[in-house]
N, CA, C and O atoms as a DFTB+ gen file, in Angstrom:
640 C
 N C O
     1  1      44.399       9.888      45.445
     2  2      43.166       9.593      45.828
     3  2      42.174       9.565      44.450
     4  3      42.232      10.625      43.826
     5  1      41.232       8.495      43.839
     6  2      40.833       8.108      42.496
     7  2      39.549       9.596      43.020
     8  3      39.468      10.076      44.151
     9  1      38.887       9.924      42.039
    10  2      37.327      10.970      41.761
    11  2      36.196      10.210      42.565
    12  3      35.088      10.646      42.877
    13  1      36.939       8.524      42.914
    14  2      36.282       8.202      43.717
    15  2      35.962       7.655      44.494
    16  3      34.996       6.920      44.699
    17  1      37.019       8.067      45.183
    18  2      37.333       7.476      46.820
    19  2      36.848       8.189      47.868
    20  3      37.144       8.034      49.053
    21  1      35.859       9.220      47.251
    22  2      35.172      10.068      48.612
    23  2      33.958      10.897      47.879
    24  3      34.157      11.743      47.008
    25  1      32.591      10.491      48.404
    26  2      30.749      10.589      48.079
    27  2      31.055      12.003      47.568
    28  3      31.661      12.986      47.995
    29  1      30.027      11.510      45.916
    30  2      29.829      13.184      45.703
    31  2      29.703      14.014      44.988
    32  3      29.544      13.794      43.787
    33  1      29.744      15.631      45.674
    34  2      29.026      16.228      46.347
    35  2      28.800      17.192      44.986
    36  3      29.229      16.868      43.879
    37  1      28.031      18.470      45.260
    38  2      26.914      19.742      44.486
    39  2      26.992      19.196      43.184
    40  3      26.568      18.041      43.203
    41  1      27.438      19.629      41.833
    42  2      27.611      19.722      40.812
    43  2      27.275      17.810      40.255
    44  3      26.264      17.293      39.780
    45  1      28.843      17.144      40.654
    46  2      28.647      16.305      40.547
    47  2      27.655      15.007      40.510
    48  3      27.533      14.079      39.711
    49  1      26.913      15.400      41.891
    50  2      25.971      14.850      42.857
    51  2      25.447      15.123      41.691
    52  3      26.004      14.410      40.856
    53  1      24.454      15.966      41.089
    54  2      23.441      16.474      40.688
    55  2      23.730      15.877      39.649
    56  3      22.759      15.204      39.303
    57  1      24.568      15.772      38.968
    58  2      24.736      14.988      37.338
    59  2      24.340      13.408      37.542
    60  3      23.632      12.751      36.778
    61  1      25.133      12.824      39.087
    62  2      25.506      11.078      39.125
    63  2      23.338      11.035      38.844
    64  3      22.729      10.509      37.912
    65  1      22.665      11.933      40.264
    66  2      21.355      11.524      39.886
    67  2      20.682      11.644      38.476
    68  3      19.506      11.341      38.677
    69  1      20.734      11.734      38.064
    70  2      20.169      12.594      36.517
    71  2      19.284      11.122      36.158
    72  3      18.106      11.439      35.997
    73  1      19.404      10.213      36.053
    74  2      18.985       8.689      36.081
    75  2      17.946       8.800      36.088
    76  3      17.276       8.606      35.073
    77  1      17.186       9.322      37.782
    78  2      16.608       8.646      38.146
    79  2      15.757       9.290      37.437
    80  3      14.997       8.501      36.875
    81  1      15.531      10.395      37.201
    82  2      14.588      10.767      36.551
    83  2      14.341      10.095      35.277
    84  3      13.240      10.468      34.873
    85  1      14.758       9.459      34.653
    86  2      14.879       8.031      33.355
    87  2      13.988       7.513      34.233
    88  3      12.795       7.413      33.948
    89  1      14.320       7.265      34.991
    90  2      13.611       5.783      35.482
    91  2      12.561       5.838      35.771
    92  3      11.691       5.191      35.189
    93  1      12.147       7.265      37.552
    94  2      10.806       8.158      37.537
    95  2      10.073       8.204      36.351
    96  3       9.257       7.304      36.548
    97  1       9.901       8.528      35.575
    98  2       9.408       9.003      33.922
    99  2       8.976       7.635      33.087
   100  3       8.506       7.618      31.949
   101  1       9.274       6.402      34.003
   102  2       9.062       5.155      33.161
   103  2       9.998       5.048      31.892
   104  3       9.555       4.426      30.927
   105  1      11.261       5.606      31.819
   106  2      11.484       5.661      30.776
   107  2      12.865       5.288      30.684
   108  3      13.803       5.774      30.052
   109  1      12.743       4.054      31.667
   110  2      14.186       2.829      31.844
   111  2      14.498       2.361      30.414
   112  3      15.712       2.234      30.257
   113  1      14.018       2.166      29.695
   114  2      14.497       1.286      28.292
   115  2      15.538       3.059      27.449
   116  3      16.595       3.445      26.950
   117  1      14.764       3.291      27.684
   118  2      15.888       4.547      26.931
   119  2      17.634       3.820      27.341
   120  3      18.392       3.563      26.405
   121  1      17.862       3.688      28.109
   122  2      19.687       3.713      28.590
   123  2      20.000       2.099      28.182
   124  3      21.140       1.763      27.860
   125  1      18.535       0.835      28.240
   126  2      18.568      -0.447      27.378
   127  2      19.222      -1.022      29.026
   128  3      18.611      -0.919      30.089
   129  1      21.032      -1.812      28.777
   130  2      21.288      -2.757      29.280
   131  2      22.459      -1.744      30.377
   132  3      22.795      -2.172      31.481
   133  1      22.806      -0.797      29.992
   134  2      24.042      -0.325      30.527
   135  2      23.445       0.413      32.282
   136  3      24.172       0.705      33.231
   137  1      22.060       0.522      32.198
   138  2      22.271       1.786      33.287
   139  2      21.151       1.209      34.710
   140  3      20.001       1.370      34.302
   141  1      21.134       0.857      35.582
   142  2      20.422      -0.045      36.145
   143  2      19.582       0.980      37.853
   144  3      20.252       1.698      38.596
   145  1      17.970       0.684      38.027
   146  2      17.077       1.924      38.888
   147  2      17.621       0.626      39.940
   148  3      17.308      -0.538      39.692
   149  1      18.533       1.027      41.222
   150  2      17.582      -0.240      42.274
   151  2      17.186       0.328      43.046
   152  3      17.998       1.142      43.485
   153  1      15.936       0.340      43.664
   154  2      15.371       0.536      44.749
   155  2      15.768      -0.174      46.365
   156  3      15.339      -1.301      46.612
   157  1      16.525       0.506      47.305
   158  2      16.336      -0.325      48.492
   159  2      16.384       0.577      49.594
   160  3      16.588       1.790      49.654
   161  1      16.098      -0.482      50.637
   162  2      15.097       0.529      52.350
   163  2      16.461       0.727      53.136
   164  3      17.023      -0.341      53.377
   165  1      17.289       2.171      53.708
   166  2      18.029       3.143      54.687
   167  2      18.383       1.461      55.399
   168  3      17.529       0.580      55.506
   169  1      19.494       1.361      55.719
   170  2      19.359       0.150      57.145
   171  2      19.703       1.141      58.550
   172  3      20.320       0.653      59.497
   173  1      19.352       2.205      58.557
   174  2      18.669       2.205      59.964
   175  2      17.923       3.446      59.778
   176  3      18.685       4.396      59.955
   177  1      17.011       3.729      59.559
   178  2      16.177       3.988      59.409
   179  2      14.730       3.593      58.097
   180  3      13.582       4.036      58.133
   181  1      15.207       2.849      57.285
   182  2      14.062       1.625      56.468
   183  2      13.665       2.933      55.033
   184  3      13.368       2.577      53.892
   185  1      13.734       3.948      55.342
   186  2      13.651       4.929      53.636
   187  2      13.798       4.543      52.870
   188  3      14.508       3.564      52.643
   189  1      13.215       5.127      52.201
   190  2      13.722       4.097      49.894
   191  2      13.845       5.488      50.001
   192  3      13.399       6.593      50.310
   193  1      15.185       4.374      49.324
   194  2      15.963       5.163      48.905
   195  2      16.764       4.681      46.827
   196  3      17.088       3.563      46.425
   197  1      16.811       5.934      46.096
   198  2      16.811       5.063      45.047
   199  2      17.834       5.706      44.540
   200  3      18.013       6.910      44.722
   201  1      19.179       4.389      43.338
   202  2      20.792       5.357      43.244
   203  2      19.727       5.109      41.329
   204  3      18.552       5.183      40.968
   205  1      20.861       4.858      40.774
   206  2      21.116       4.528      39.565
   207  2      23.013       4.393      39.106
   208  3      23.848       5.288      38.978
   209  1      23.147       2.777      38.949
   210  2      24.795       2.748      39.051
   211  2      24.471       1.891      37.578
   212  3      23.617       1.035      37.342
   213  1      25.513       2.493      36.716
   214  2      26.559       1.495      35.494
   215  2      26.756       0.029      35.350
   216  3      27.764      -0.634      35.596
   217  1      25.456      -0.391      34.851
   218  2      26.403      -2.440      34.906
   219  2      27.150      -2.749      34.397
   220  3      27.180      -2.341      33.236
   221  1      28.234      -3.630      34.834
   222  2      29.919      -3.410      34.512
   223  2      28.842      -5.239      33.314
   224  3      29.379      -5.461      32.229
   225  1      27.891      -5.958      33.585
   226  2      27.327      -7.171      33.007
   227  2      26.499      -7.434      33.260
   228  3      26.175      -7.322      34.442
   229  1      25.959      -7.755      32.677
   230  2      25.222      -8.396      32.017
   231  2      24.915      -9.257      30.745
   232  3      24.970      -9.071      29.530
   233  1      24.477     -10.547      31.791
   234  2      24.462     -11.882      30.825
   235  2      22.185     -12.126      30.747
   236  3      21.228     -12.097      31.521
   237  1      22.523     -12.373      29.031
   238  2      20.973     -12.503      28.349
   239  2      20.276     -13.820      29.393
   240  3      19.311     -13.867      30.156
   241  1      21.368     -14.840      28.941
   242  2      20.119     -16.045      29.465
   243  2      19.428     -16.092      31.152
   244  3      18.499     -16.629      31.756
   245  1      20.592     -15.128      31.409
   246  2      20.520     -15.907      33.251
   247  2      19.806     -14.182      33.729
   248  3      19.561     -13.750      34.856
   249  1      19.659     -13.629      32.603
   250  2      19.439     -11.731      32.937
   251  2      19.791     -11.474      34.385
   252  3      19.071     -10.666      34.972
   253  1      20.605     -11.933      34.933
   254  2      21.976     -11.216      35.783
   255  2      22.397      -9.467      34.912
   256  3      22.504      -9.124      33.734
   257  1      22.529      -8.755      36.225
   258  2      22.428      -7.693      36.118
   259  2      23.497      -7.724      37.227
   260  3      23.071      -8.191      38.283
   261  1      25.130      -7.232      37.238
   262  2      26.111      -7.342      37.828
   263  2      26.687      -5.594      38.185
   264  3      27.169      -5.203      37.122
   265  1      26.803      -4.452      39.262
   266  2      27.076      -2.987      39.574
   267  2      28.344      -3.256      40.125
   268  3      28.452      -4.458      40.370
   269  1      29.542      -2.470      40.470
   270  2      29.983      -2.715      41.029
   271  2      29.997      -1.321      41.883
   272  3      29.604      -0.448      41.109
   273  1      30.302      -0.727      43.222
   274  2      30.002      -0.034      44.393
   275  2      31.172       0.742      44.530
   276  3      32.070       0.407      45.302
   277  1      31.231       1.962      43.692
   278  2      32.805       3.517      43.764
   279  2      32.285       4.314      44.945
   280  3      32.060       4.180      46.147
   281  1      32.215       5.162      44.030
   282  2      32.255       6.711      45.209
   283  2      32.638       6.077      46.896
   284  3      32.086       6.173      47.993
   285  1      33.392       5.671      46.580
   286  2      33.486       5.721      48.054
   287  2      34.306       4.366      48.959
   288  3      34.917       4.258      50.023
   289  1      33.855       3.374      47.715
   290  2      34.262       2.142      47.737
   291  2      32.998       1.652      48.993
   292  3      32.624       0.481      49.064
   293  1      32.524       2.600      49.797
   294  2      31.344       1.689      50.857
   295  2      30.445       2.417      50.600
   296  3      29.986       2.936      51.617
   297  1      29.706       2.863      49.215
   298  2      29.111       4.321      49.372
   299  2      27.507       3.806      49.913
   300  3      27.358       2.609      49.665
   301  1      26.805       4.168      50.301
   302  2      25.384       3.883      51.066
   303  2      24.857       3.373      51.027
   304  3      24.444       2.859      52.067
   305  1      24.054       2.806      49.065
   306  2      23.428       1.925      48.800
   307  2      24.411       0.945      49.023
   308  3      24.338       0.442      50.144
   309  1      25.605       0.379      48.059
   310  2      26.393      -0.821      48.860
   311  2      25.443      -1.215      50.281
   312  3      24.513      -1.999      50.472
   313  1      26.299      -0.107      51.276
   314  2      25.646      -0.608      52.627
   315  2      24.506      -0.531      53.389
   316  3      24.396      -0.500      54.615
   317  1      23.505      -0.497      52.361
   318  2      22.371      -0.650      52.499
   319  2      21.695      -2.032      51.873
   320  3      20.513      -2.169      52.189
   321  1      22.092      -2.773      51.280
   322  2      22.278      -4.008      50.419
   323  2      22.687      -4.747      51.087
   324  3      22.143      -5.849      51.157
   325  1      23.951      -4.411      51.947
   326  2      24.669      -6.040      53.123
   327  2      23.817      -6.168      54.360
   328  3      23.724      -7.064      55.200
   329  1      22.924      -4.410      54.145
   330  2      21.693      -4.679      55.507
   331  2      20.646      -5.009      55.313
   332  3      20.006      -5.385      56.294
   333  1      19.965      -5.026      53.927
   334  2      18.771      -6.105      53.933
   335  2      18.570      -6.046      52.051
   336  3      19.477      -5.519      51.408
   337  1      17.379      -6.604      51.335
   338  2      17.769      -6.718      50.193
   339  2      17.508      -5.761      49.324
   340  3      17.418      -4.681      49.907
   341  1      17.352      -5.684      48.209
   342  2      17.049      -4.877      47.842
   343  2      15.235      -4.724      47.627
   344  3      14.763      -5.800      47.993
   345  1      14.106      -3.774      47.171
   346  2      12.854      -4.041      46.853
   347  2      13.032      -4.018      45.694
   348  3      13.003      -5.180      45.288
   349  1      13.266      -3.084      44.622
   350  2      13.099      -3.042      43.456
   351  2      14.002      -2.765      42.335
   352  3      14.502      -1.641      42.365
   353  1      14.468      -3.839      40.939
   354  2      14.862      -3.013      40.282
   355  2      14.628      -2.794      38.926
   356  3      13.760      -3.417      38.315
   357  1      15.307      -1.991      38.439
   358  2      15.221      -2.218      36.451
   359  2      15.677      -1.885      36.288
   360  3      16.460      -1.295      37.031
   361  1      15.655      -1.935      34.426
   362  2      16.693      -2.323      33.427
   363  2      16.043      -2.756      32.315
   364  3      15.791      -3.956      32.210
   365  1      15.524      -1.488      30.922
   366  2      15.346      -1.935      29.372
   367  2      14.610      -2.678      29.843
   368  3      14.450      -3.898      29.845
   369  1      13.934      -1.433      30.457
   370  2      12.056      -1.528      30.827
   371  2      11.470      -2.848      31.493
   372  3      10.315      -3.258      31.375
   373  1      12.722      -3.549      32.369
   374  2      11.784      -4.332      33.029
   375  2      11.703      -4.071      34.378
   376  3      12.561      -3.311      34.827
   377  1      10.812      -4.555      35.196
   378  2      10.926      -4.251      36.914
   379  2      11.084      -5.264      37.022
   380  3      10.993      -6.188      36.213
   381  1      11.325      -5.233      37.971
   382  2      12.063      -7.011      39.240
   383  2      11.724      -6.290      41.079
   384  3      12.469      -5.555      41.726
   385  1      10.353      -6.856      41.483
   386  2       9.903      -6.850      42.866
   387  2      10.952      -7.539      43.483
   388  3      11.574      -8.430      42.905
   389  1      11.218      -7.115      44.805
   390  2      12.593      -8.199      45.483
   391  2      13.232      -9.083      44.504
   392  3      12.726     -10.203      44.430
   393  1      14.240      -8.835      43.725
   394  2      15.094      -9.181      43.281
   395  2      16.481      -9.659      44.269
   396  3      17.050      -9.111      45.213
   397  1      16.601     -10.378      43.863
   398  2      17.885     -11.785      44.256
   399  2      19.168     -11.517      44.088
   400  3      19.825     -11.643      43.055
   401  1      19.580     -11.067      45.340
   402  2      21.405      -9.838      45.164
   403  2      22.288     -11.275      45.691
   404  3      22.001     -12.058      46.596
   405  1      23.621     -11.271      44.618
   406  2      24.691     -11.784      45.844
   407  2      25.698     -11.392      45.645
   408  3      25.949     -11.501      44.445
   409  1      26.639     -10.874      46.303
   410  2      27.865     -10.512      46.044
   411  2      29.063     -11.093      45.868
   412  3      29.379     -12.106      46.494
   413  1      30.171     -10.267      44.638
   414  2      30.240     -11.648      44.454
   415  2      31.809     -10.958      44.789
   416  3      32.031      -9.790      45.111
   417  1      32.928     -12.204      44.580
   418  2      34.345     -13.052      45.436
   419  2      35.488     -12.163      44.757
   420  3      35.146     -11.716      43.662
   421  1      36.658     -11.848      45.141
   422  2      37.240     -11.201      44.775
   423  2      37.531     -11.888      43.152
   424  3      37.116     -11.424      42.090
   425  1      38.043     -12.640      43.275
   426  2      38.344     -13.679      41.829
   427  2      36.415     -13.293      40.342
   428  3      36.599     -12.583      39.353
   429  1      35.305     -13.773      40.552
   430  2      34.787     -12.744      39.960
   431  2      34.318     -11.919      40.049
   432  3      33.096     -12.054      39.988
   433  1      34.815     -10.525      40.244
   434  2      35.052      -9.322      40.276
   435  2      35.797      -9.276      39.108
   436  3      35.438      -9.053      37.952
   437  1      37.369      -9.626      39.785
   438  2      38.688      -9.236      38.842
   439  2      37.979     -10.375      37.377
   440  3      38.033      -9.623      36.403
   441  1      37.492     -11.525      36.972
   442  2      36.510     -11.684      35.607
   443  2      35.682     -10.495      35.151
   444  3      35.900      -9.766      34.184
   445  1      35.082     -10.462      35.683
   446  2      33.864      -9.554      35.880
   447  2      34.371      -8.088      34.538
   448  3      34.254      -7.845      33.337
   449  1      35.124      -7.303      36.174
   450  2      35.878      -5.886      35.158
   451  2      37.075      -6.455      33.793
   452  3      36.824      -5.972      32.689
   453  1      37.926      -7.128      33.846
   454  2      38.532      -7.634      32.586
   455  2      37.491      -7.251      31.093
   456  3      37.427      -6.436      30.173
   457  1      36.659      -8.694      31.731
   458  2      35.424      -8.969      30.650
   459  2      35.287      -7.574      30.257
   460  3      36.057      -7.087      29.429
   461  1      34.056      -6.689      30.974
   462  2      33.824      -5.059      30.214
   463  2      34.868      -3.894      29.719
   464  3      34.656      -2.814      29.167
   465  1      36.299      -4.660      30.211
   466  2      37.635      -4.290      30.027
   467  2      37.722      -4.305      28.401
   468  3      38.034      -3.367      27.666
   469  1      37.331      -5.730      28.020
   470  2      37.436      -6.275      26.664
   471  2      36.265      -5.894      25.758
   472  3      36.367      -5.787      24.535
   473  1      35.178      -5.705      26.437
   474  2      34.093      -5.436      25.811
   475  2      33.775      -4.072      25.768
   476  3      32.862      -3.540      25.136
   477  1      35.042      -3.292      26.874
   478  2      34.237      -1.646      26.570
   479  2      35.817      -0.548      26.877
   480  3      36.075       0.265      27.764
   481  1      36.730      -1.117      25.465
   482  2      38.540      -0.521      25.681
   483  2      37.804       1.417      26.212
   484  3      37.879       2.167      27.186
   485  1      37.410       1.416      25.368
   486  2      37.408       2.999      25.160
   487  2      37.306       4.062      26.265
   488  3      37.984       5.033      26.600
   489  1      35.345       3.045      27.006
   490  2      34.794       3.759      28.147
   491  2      35.652       3.093      29.544
   492  3      35.937       3.534      30.658
   493  1      35.862       1.911      28.881
   494  2      37.164       1.186      30.701
   495  2      38.632       2.252      30.520
   496  3      39.194       2.656      31.538
   497  1      39.218       2.683      28.943
   498  2      40.433       3.888      29.218
   499  2      40.109       4.897      29.896
   500  3      41.007       5.417      30.558
   501  1      38.410       5.630      29.960
   502  2      38.123       6.781      30.265
   503  2      37.417       6.541      32.191
   504  3      37.070       7.421      32.978
   505  1      37.441       4.776      32.407
   506  2      36.557       4.731      34.094
   507  2      37.471       5.043      34.787
   508  3      37.715       6.005      35.515
   509  1      38.489       3.228      34.219
   510  2      39.367       2.443      35.634
   511  2      40.217       4.058      35.887
   512  3      39.075       4.424      36.164
   513  1      41.082       5.303      36.049
   514  2      41.565       6.110      36.237
   515  2      40.887       7.007      37.839
   516  3      41.229       7.506      38.911
   517  1      39.466       6.643      36.765
   518  2      38.718       7.506      37.976
   519  2      37.875       6.610      39.236
   520  3      37.049       7.044      40.039
   521  1      38.400       5.242      39.088
   522  2      38.104       4.248      39.501
   523  2      38.815       4.006      40.254
   524  3      38.417       3.291      41.173
   525  1      39.900       4.362      40.257
   526  2      41.590       3.990      40.974
   527  2      42.390       3.181      40.509
   528  3      43.520       3.070      40.985
   529  1      41.938       2.411      39.424
   530  2      41.854       1.033      38.439
   531  2      43.496       1.674      37.683
   532  3      43.935       2.823      37.629
   533  1      44.032       0.456      37.221
   534  2      45.461       1.007      36.592
   535  2      44.817       0.377      35.112
   536  3      44.414      -0.778      34.974
   537  1      44.834       1.734      33.761
   538  2      44.309       0.440      32.749
   539  2      44.941      -0.593      32.295
   540  3      44.561      -0.943      31.177
   541  1      45.790      -1.224      32.772
   542  2      46.050      -2.410      31.458
   543  2      46.783      -3.426      32.839
   544  3      48.013      -3.469      32.872
   545  1      45.899      -4.290      34.045
   546  2      45.246      -5.240      34.001
   547  2      46.765      -5.607      34.300
   548  3      46.868      -5.147      35.438
   549  1      47.819      -6.065      34.039
   550  2      49.822      -6.772      34.394
   551  2      49.860      -5.748      35.396
   552  3      50.294      -6.412      36.338
   553  1      49.680      -4.409      35.911
   554  2      49.695      -3.851      36.894
   555  2      48.985      -4.445      37.551
   556  3      47.818      -4.827      37.632
   557  1      50.732      -4.482      38.458
   558  2      51.083      -4.758      38.952
   559  2      49.944      -5.081      40.823
   560  3      49.993      -5.906      41.735
   561  1      48.976      -3.692      40.443
   562  2      48.221      -3.410      41.894
   563  2      47.047      -3.506      41.734
   564  3      46.189      -2.941      42.412
   565  1      46.814      -4.464      40.525
   566  2      45.520      -5.115      40.317
   567  2      44.676      -5.356      41.007
   568  3      43.647      -4.790      41.375
   569  1      45.651      -7.192      41.374
   570  2      44.506      -8.070      42.295
   571  2      43.981      -6.734      43.748
   572  3      42.817      -6.411      43.985
   573  1      45.178      -6.225      44.457
   574  2      45.559      -5.198      45.949
   575  2      43.863      -4.595      45.410
   576  3      42.884      -5.193      45.856
   577  1      43.658      -3.357      44.412
   578  2      42.831      -2.516      43.580
   579  2      40.768      -3.712      43.820
   580  3      39.746      -3.310      44.375
   581  1      41.102      -5.547      42.891
   582  2      40.309      -5.751      43.420
   583  2      39.401      -6.179      44.068
   584  3      38.173      -6.191      43.985
   585  1      40.609      -6.750      45.143
   586  2      40.194      -6.878      46.555
   587  2      39.142      -6.039      47.103
   588  3      38.080      -6.399      47.611
   589  1      39.746      -4.477      46.864
   590  2      38.823      -3.723      47.749
   591  2      37.661      -3.861      46.792
   592  3      36.539      -3.937      47.292
   593  1      37.734      -3.884      46.049
   594  2      36.538      -3.377      44.672
   595  2      35.327      -4.163      45.101
   596  3      35.604      -5.362      45.154
   597  1      33.661      -3.808      45.534
   598  2      33.132      -4.514      46.210
   599  2      31.425      -4.842      44.187
   600  3      31.120      -4.203      43.179
   601  1      31.105      -5.866      44.698
   602  2      30.246      -5.765      43.124
   603  2      28.991      -7.055      44.266
   604  3      29.010      -7.775      45.265
   605  1      28.047      -6.553      43.103
   606  2      26.721      -6.477      43.576
   607  2      25.699      -7.496      42.300
   608  3      24.756      -6.829      41.874
   609  1      25.771      -8.675      41.803
   610  2      24.643      -9.409      41.207
   611  2      23.131      -9.703      41.168
   612  3      22.166     -10.319      41.619
   613  1      23.480      -9.084      40.563
   614  2      20.732      -9.091      40.314
   615  2      20.206      -9.628      40.544
   616  3      19.829      -9.508      41.709
   617  1      19.435     -11.125      39.474
   618  2      18.413     -11.572      39.187
   619  2      16.866     -11.278      39.226
   620  3      16.460     -10.535      40.119
   621  1      16.063     -11.756      38.409
   622  2      14.854     -11.728      39.055
   623  2      14.655     -11.784      40.093
   624  3      14.465     -10.937      40.966
   625  1      14.703     -13.367      40.057
   626  2      13.295     -13.313      41.946
   627  2      14.117     -13.877      42.678
   628  3      14.953     -14.502      42.025
   629  1      14.193     -13.908      43.324
   630  2      14.762     -14.191      45.330
   631  2      14.324     -15.351      44.970
   632  3      13.497     -15.380      44.059
   633  1      14.731     -16.498      45.539
   634  2      14.779     -17.640      45.681
   635  2      14.082     -17.873      47.088
   636  3      14.702     -17.903      48.150
   637  1      13.088     -17.989      46.993
   638  2      11.426     -17.893      47.886
   639  2      11.009     -19.156      49.190
   640  3       9.929     -19.102      49.779
């Protein structure tokens, strides 16, 4: 099982939450377009929650940010966004209140992951095994793994 097949605990969870302090301190610009801070509401409680995720695609022309849900495939923040929209997104010093979001289909998720692999080959070699992906997209397991991967795209403003 991949490391991300289960929710993080202990030291790993603490390390993954460290970037939150950058954003809470208004220092998110330090992470540039590599990390994104997402504020969302709990699907049952309505409580405010925060998560920082790695950006797998950023389109400068549309400002679209794409992230992949890891850590169990259906982490709490992903399920919360399925139930309701994000409250806020911060990336590279920008803050978007009530951004639009959409869930990518399998084909677009595959294209996004392939583009990430091409743009960041060294990072892909390290991250792919953690996500349970083969390093080579020609691997016969690739389509099945992509279909089980959930990607979400955010843009600055929701359609009103």
